[in-house]
CSV table of C-alpha atoms and ligand atoms in Angstrom, one decimal:
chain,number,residue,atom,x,y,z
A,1,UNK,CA,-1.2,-51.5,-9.7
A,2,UNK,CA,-3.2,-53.7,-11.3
A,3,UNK,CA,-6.6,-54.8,-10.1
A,4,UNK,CA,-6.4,-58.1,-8.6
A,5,UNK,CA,-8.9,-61.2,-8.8
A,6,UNK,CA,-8.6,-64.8,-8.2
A,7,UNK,CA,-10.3,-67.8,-7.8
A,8,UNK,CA,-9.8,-70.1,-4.3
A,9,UNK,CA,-10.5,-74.1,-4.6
A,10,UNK,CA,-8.8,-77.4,-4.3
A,11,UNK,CA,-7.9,-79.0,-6.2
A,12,UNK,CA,-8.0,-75.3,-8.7
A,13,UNK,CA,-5.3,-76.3,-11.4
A,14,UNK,CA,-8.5,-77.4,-13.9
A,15,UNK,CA,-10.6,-74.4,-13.3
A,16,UNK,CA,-11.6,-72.5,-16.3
A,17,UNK,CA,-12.3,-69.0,-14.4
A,18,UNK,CA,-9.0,-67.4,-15.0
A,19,UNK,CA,-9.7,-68.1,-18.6
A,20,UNK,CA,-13.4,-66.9,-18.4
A,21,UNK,CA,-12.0,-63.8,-16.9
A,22,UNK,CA,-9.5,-62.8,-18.6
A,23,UNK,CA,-12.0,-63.3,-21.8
A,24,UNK,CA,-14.4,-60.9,-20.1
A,25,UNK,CA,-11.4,-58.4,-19.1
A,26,UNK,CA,-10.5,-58.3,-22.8
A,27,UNK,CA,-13.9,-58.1,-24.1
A,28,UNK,CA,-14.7,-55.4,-22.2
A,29,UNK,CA,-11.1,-53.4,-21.5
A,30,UNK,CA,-10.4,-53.8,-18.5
A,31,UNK,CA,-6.8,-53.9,-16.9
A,32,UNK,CA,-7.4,-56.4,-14.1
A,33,UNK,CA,-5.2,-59.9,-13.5
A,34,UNK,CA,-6.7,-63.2,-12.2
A,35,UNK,CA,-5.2,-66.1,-10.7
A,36,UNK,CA,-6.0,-69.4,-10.0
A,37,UNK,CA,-5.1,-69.7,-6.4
A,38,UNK,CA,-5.0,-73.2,-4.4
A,39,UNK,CA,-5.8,-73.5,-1.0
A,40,UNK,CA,-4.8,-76.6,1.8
A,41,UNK,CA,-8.1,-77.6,2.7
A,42,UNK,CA,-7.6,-76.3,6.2
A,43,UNK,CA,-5.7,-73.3,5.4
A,44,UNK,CA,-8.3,-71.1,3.2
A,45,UNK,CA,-9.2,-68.7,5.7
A,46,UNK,CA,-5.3,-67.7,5.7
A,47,UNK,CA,-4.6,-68.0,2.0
A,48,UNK,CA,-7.5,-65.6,2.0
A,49,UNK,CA,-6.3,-63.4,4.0
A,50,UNK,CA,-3.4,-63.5,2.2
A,51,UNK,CA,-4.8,-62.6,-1.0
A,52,UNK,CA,-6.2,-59.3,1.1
A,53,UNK,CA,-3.5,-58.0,2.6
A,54,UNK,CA,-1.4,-57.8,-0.9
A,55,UNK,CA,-4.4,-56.0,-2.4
A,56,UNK,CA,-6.7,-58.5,-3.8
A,57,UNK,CA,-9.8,-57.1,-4.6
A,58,UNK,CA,-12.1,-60.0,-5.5
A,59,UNK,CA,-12.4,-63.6,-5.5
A,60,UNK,CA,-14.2,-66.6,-6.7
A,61,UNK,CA,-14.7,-69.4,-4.6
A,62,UNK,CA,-15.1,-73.1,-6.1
A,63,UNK,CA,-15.1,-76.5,-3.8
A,64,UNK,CA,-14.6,-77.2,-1.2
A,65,UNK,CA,-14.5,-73.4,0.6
A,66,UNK,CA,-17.6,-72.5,-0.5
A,67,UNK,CA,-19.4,-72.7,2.8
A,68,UNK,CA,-16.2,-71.9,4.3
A,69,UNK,CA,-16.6,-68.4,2.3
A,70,UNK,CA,-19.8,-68.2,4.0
A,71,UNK,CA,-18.5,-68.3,7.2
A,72,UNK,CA,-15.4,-65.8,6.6
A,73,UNK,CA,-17.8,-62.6,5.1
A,74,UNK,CA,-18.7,-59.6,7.2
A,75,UNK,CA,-21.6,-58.6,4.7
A,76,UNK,CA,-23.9,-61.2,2.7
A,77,UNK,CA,-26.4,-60.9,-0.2
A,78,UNK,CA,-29.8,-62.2,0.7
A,79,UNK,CA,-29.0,-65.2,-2.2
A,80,UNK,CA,-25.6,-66.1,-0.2
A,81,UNK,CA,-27.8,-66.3,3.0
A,82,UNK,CA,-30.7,-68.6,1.4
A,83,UNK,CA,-27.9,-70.8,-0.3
A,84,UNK,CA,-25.1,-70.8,3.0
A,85,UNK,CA,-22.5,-70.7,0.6
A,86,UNK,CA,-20.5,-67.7,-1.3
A,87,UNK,CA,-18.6,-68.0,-4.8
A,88,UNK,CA,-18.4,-64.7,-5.4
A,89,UNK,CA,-16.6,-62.0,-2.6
A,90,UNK,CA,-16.4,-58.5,-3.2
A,91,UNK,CA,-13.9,-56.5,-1.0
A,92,UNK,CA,-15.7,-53.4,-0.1
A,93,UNK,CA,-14.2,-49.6,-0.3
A,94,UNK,CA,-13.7,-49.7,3.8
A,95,UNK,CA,-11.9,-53.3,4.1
A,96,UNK,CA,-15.1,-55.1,4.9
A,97,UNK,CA,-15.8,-58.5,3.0
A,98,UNK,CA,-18.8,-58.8,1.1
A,99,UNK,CA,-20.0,-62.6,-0.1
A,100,UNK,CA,-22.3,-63.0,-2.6
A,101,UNK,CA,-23.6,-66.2,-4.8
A,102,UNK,CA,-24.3,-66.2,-8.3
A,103,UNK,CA,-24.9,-69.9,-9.4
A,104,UNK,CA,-28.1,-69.7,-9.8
A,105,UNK,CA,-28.4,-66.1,-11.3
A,106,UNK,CA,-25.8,-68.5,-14.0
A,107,UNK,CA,-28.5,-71.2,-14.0
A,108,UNK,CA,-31.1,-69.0,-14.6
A,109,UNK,CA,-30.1,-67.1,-17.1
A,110,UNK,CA,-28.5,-70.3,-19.4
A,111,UNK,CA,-31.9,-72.1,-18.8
A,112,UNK,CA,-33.6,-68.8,-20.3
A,113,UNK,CA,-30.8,-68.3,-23.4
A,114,UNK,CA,-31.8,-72.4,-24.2
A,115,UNK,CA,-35.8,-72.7,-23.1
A,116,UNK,CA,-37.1,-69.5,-23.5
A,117,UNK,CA,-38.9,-67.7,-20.8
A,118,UNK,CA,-39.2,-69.9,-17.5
A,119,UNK,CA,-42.7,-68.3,-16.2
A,120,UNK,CA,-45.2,-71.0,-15.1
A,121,UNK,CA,-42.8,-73.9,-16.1
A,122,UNK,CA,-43.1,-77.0,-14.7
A,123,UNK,CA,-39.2,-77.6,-13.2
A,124,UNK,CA,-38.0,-80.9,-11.6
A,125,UNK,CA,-34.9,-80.1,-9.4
A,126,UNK,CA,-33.2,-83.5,-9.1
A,127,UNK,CA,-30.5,-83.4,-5.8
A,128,UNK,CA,-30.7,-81.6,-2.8
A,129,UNK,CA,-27.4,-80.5,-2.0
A,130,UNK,CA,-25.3,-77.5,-2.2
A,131,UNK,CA,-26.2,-77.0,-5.4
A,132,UNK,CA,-29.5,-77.1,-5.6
A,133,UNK,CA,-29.9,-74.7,-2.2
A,134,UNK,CA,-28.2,-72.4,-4.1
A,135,UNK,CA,-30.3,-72.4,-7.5
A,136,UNK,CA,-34.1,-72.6,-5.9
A,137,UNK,CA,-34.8,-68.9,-5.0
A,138,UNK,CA,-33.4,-67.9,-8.4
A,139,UNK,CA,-35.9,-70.5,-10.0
A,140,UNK,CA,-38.7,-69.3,-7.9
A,141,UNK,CA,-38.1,-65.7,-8.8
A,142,UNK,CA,-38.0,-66.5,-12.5
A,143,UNK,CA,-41.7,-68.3,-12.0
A,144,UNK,CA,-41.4,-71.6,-12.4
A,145,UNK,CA,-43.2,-74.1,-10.6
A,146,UNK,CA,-40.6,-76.3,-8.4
A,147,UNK,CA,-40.7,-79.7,-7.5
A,148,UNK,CA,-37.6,-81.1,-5.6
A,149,UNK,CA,-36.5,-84.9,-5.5
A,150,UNK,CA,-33.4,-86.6,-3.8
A,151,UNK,CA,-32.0,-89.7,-2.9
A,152,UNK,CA,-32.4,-89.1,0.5
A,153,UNK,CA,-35.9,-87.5,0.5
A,154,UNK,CA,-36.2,-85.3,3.9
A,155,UNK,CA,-33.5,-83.1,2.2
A,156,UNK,CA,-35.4,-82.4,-0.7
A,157,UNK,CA,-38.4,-81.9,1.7
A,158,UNK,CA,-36.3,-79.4,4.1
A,159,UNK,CA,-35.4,-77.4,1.2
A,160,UNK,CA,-39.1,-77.0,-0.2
A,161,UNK,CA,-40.4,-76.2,3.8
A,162,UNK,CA,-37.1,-73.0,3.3
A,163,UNK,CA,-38.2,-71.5,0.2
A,164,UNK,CA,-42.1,-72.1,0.1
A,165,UNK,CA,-42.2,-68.2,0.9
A,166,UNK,CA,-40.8,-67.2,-2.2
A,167,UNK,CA,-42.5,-69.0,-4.9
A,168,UNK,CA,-44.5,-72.8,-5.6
A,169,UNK,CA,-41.7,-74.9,-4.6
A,170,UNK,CA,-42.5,-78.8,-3.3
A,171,UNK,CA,-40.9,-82.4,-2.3
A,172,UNK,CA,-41.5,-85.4,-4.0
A,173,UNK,CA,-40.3,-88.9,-3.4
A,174,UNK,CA,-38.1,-90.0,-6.7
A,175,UNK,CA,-40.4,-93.4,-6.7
A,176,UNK,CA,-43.6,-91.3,-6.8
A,177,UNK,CA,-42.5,-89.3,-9.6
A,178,UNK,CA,-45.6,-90.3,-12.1
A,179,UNK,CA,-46.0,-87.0,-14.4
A,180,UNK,CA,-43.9,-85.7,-17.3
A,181,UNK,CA,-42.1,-82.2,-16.7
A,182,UNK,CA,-41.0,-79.4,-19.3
A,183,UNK,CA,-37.7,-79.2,-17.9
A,184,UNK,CA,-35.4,-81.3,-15.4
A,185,UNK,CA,-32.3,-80.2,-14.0
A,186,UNK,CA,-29.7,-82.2,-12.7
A,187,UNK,CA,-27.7,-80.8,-9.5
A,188,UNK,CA,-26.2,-83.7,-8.2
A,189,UNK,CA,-22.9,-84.8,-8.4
A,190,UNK,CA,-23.5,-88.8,-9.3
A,191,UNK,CA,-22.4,-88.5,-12.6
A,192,UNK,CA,-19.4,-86.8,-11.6
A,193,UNK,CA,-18.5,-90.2,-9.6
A,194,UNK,CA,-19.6,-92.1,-12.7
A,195,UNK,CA,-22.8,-93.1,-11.4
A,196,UNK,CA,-26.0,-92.7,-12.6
A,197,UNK,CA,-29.4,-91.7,-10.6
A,198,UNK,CA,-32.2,-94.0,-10.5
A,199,UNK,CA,-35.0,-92.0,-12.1
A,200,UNK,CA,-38.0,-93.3,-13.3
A,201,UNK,CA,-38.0,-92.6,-17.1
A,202,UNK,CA,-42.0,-91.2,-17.2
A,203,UNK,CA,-40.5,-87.9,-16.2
A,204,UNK,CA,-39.3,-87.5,-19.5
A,205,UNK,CA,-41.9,-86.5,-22.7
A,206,UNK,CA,-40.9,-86.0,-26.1
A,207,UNK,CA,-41.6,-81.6,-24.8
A,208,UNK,CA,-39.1,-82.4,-21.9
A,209,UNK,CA,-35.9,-79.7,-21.9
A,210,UNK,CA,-33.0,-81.6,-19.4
A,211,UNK,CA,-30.2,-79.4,-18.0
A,212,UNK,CA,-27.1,-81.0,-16.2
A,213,UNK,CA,-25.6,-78.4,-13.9
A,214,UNK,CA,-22.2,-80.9,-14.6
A,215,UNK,CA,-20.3,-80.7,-18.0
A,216,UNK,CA,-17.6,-82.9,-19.4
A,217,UNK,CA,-15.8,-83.4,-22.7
A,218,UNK,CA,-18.0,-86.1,-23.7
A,219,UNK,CA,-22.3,-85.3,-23.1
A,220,UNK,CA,-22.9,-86.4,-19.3
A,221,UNK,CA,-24.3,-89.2,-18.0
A,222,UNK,CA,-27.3,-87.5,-17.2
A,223,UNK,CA,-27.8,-86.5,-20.5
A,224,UNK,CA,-27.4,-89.5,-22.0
A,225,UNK,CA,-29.5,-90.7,-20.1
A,226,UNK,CA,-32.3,-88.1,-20.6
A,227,UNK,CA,-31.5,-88.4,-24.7
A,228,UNK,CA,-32.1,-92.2,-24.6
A,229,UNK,CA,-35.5,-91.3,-22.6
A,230,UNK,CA,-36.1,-89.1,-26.2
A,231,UNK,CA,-36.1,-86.0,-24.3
A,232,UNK,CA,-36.3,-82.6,-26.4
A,233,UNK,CA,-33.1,-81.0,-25.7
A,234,UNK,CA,-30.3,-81.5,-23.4
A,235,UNK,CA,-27.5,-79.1,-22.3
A,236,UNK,CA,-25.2,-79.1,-20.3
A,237,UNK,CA,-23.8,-76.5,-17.1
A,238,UNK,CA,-20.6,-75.3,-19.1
A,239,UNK,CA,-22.9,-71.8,-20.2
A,240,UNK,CA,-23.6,-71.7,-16.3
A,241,UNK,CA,-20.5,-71.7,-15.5
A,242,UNK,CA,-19.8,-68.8,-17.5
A,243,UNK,CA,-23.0,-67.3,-16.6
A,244,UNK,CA,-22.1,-66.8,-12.8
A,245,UNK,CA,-18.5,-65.8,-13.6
A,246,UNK,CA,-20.3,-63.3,-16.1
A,247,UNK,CA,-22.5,-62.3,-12.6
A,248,UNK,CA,-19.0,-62.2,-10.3
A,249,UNK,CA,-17.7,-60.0,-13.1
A,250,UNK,CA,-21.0,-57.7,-12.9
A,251,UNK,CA,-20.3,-57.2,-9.1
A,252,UNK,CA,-16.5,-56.5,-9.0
A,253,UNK,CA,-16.5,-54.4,-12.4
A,254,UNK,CA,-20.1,-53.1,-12.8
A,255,UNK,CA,-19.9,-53.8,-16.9
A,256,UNK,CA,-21.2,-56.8,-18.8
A,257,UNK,CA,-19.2,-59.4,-20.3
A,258,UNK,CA,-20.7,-61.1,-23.7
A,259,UNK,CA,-21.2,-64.2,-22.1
A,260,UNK,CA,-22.0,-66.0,-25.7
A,261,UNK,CA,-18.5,-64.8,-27.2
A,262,UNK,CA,-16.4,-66.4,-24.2
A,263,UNK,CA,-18.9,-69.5,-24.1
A,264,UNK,CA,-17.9,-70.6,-28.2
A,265,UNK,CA,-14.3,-69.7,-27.5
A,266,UNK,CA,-14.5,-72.3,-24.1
A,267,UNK,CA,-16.8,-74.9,-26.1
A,268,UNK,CA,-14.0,-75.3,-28.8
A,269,UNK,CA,-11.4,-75.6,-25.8
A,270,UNK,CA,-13.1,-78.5,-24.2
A,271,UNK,CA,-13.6,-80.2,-27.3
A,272,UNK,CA,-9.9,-80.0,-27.9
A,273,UNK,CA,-9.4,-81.8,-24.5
B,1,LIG,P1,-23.2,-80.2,-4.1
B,1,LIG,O1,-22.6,-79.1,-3.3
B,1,LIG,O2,-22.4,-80.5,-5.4
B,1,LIG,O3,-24.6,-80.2,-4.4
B,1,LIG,P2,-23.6,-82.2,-2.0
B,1,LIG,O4,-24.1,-81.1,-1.1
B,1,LIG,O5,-22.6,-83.2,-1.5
B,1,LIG,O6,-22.8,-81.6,-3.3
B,1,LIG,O7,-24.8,-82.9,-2.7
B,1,LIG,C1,-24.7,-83.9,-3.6
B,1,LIG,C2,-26.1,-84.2,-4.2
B,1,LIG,O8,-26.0,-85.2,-5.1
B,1,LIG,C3,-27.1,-84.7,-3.1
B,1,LIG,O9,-28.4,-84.3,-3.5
B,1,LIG,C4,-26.9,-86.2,-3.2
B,1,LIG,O10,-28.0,-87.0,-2.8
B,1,LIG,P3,-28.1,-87.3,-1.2
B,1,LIG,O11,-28.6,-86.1,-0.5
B,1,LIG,O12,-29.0,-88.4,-1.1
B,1,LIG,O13,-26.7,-87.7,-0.7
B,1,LIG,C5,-26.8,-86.4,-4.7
B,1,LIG,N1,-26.1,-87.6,-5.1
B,1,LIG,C6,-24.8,-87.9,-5.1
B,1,LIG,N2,-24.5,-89.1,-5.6
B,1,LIG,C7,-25.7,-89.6,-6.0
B,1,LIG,C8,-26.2,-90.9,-6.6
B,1,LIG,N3,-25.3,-91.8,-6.9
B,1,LIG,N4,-27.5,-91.0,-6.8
B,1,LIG,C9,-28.4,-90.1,-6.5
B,1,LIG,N5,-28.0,-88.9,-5.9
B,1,LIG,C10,-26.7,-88.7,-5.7
């Protein structure tokens, strides 16, 4: 029988995972199928289950089950626990559930591929949601120095209070932003609604690197934003996306994808519309 994967979400029909994997499969020979598989937004737990019982051996999990996911595992990695959220389960040799997260392994290692090392940057993490939560103690363990900013500011400051342990990570009201930083990362989902965040523009130097965690057809909002501010470079989250599955892929398969082969071949896709 052939090994079986799939990714859970909702809506699921745009996801670019089976794609991604079956890229990586094919890269790397192996037999293995995977299937985009939507979930009723109160019915994961059972499509999951589901998936188990005909033999499913691993899954991705996109919104909005990700915390769900969470909920569900009987094992987690110590970056599922820090970010309270799983895209990535593993179903073990004796039936038990394993949930793991690799966005910000993803994050990491695009920022790294585009900026060079990370050590001693200076990192503005714009948002405080799941995203972000999930990215921070990957950041931290690559040795940037972290400052957080929200919208609503006590998240941002509850997130730097969680992770202080593992690296220089602090809060900072968006209006008392007043320095320029070598990179800034957008994890928020504003431009995904169309809006764009308020940020004062001195964040931004002519050294500044801006990442969008988003993509789109067209460059995102964010980006255009930061490009208008004469920022130094600007990319955006597609090579994270592929960058996590490439991490997913490690897990289940335990061989490594060329994440830049499948990343060219996705680029022309989304330029095709
Ligand atoms: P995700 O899991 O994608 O991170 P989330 O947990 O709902 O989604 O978090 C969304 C993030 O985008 C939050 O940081 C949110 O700010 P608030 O905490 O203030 O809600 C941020 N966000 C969404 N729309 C925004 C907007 N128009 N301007 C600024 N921030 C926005």
């Amino acid at each position: 029988m052939t090994d079986k994967y799939a990714v859970f979400g909702n809506p699921i029909a745009q996801s670019k995972s089976p794609f991604i994997h079956g890229d990586f499969a094919e890269q790397t020979e192996q037999t293995i199928s995977y299937q985009a598989m939507y979930a009723e937004v109160d019915e994961f737990p059972a499509t999951l289950a589901a998936f188990w019982a005909e033999g499913g051996l691993g899954a991705n999990v996109t919104a909005p089950f990700k915390q769900q996911a969470y909920e569900l595992c009987d094992e987690l990695s110590q970056l599922a626990q820090l970010a309270g959220a799983v895209n990535t389960l593993q179903r073990l040799e004796d039936g038990r559930v394993r949930g793991d997260n690799t966005d910000g392994v993803g994050l990491v290692t695009d920022l790294q591929h585009h900026f060079g090392a990370l050590q001693n940057k200076r990192v503005l993490l714009v948002g405080a949601g799941g995203a972000a939560r999930g990215c921070i103690k990957p950041l931290l363990d690559a040795g940037v120095i972290l400052t957080v900013c929200n919208r609503t500011h006590v998240k941002a400051q509850s997130l730097a209070e969680q992770f202080k342990q593992f690296g220089q990570v602090d809060a900072c009201p968006i209006d008392e932003l007043d320095t320029a930083f070598d990179i800034v990362i957008n994890s928020t989902s504003a431009g995904l609604a169309g809006e764009i965040i308020a940020l004062p523009t001195n964040i931004i130097s002519s050294y500044t690197d801006c990442y969008d965690m988003t993509y789109s057809q067209q460059q995102t909002v964010f980006n255009q934003w930061a490009s208008k501010q004469g920022a130094n470079r600007v990319v955006d989250g597609l090579g994270m996306l592929v960058g996590q599955a490439a991490q997913s892929f490690y897990i289940w398969r335990n061989v490594k994808p060329n994440q830049e082969v499948t990343m060219t071949k996705l680029r022309l896709q989304l330029a095709r519309g």
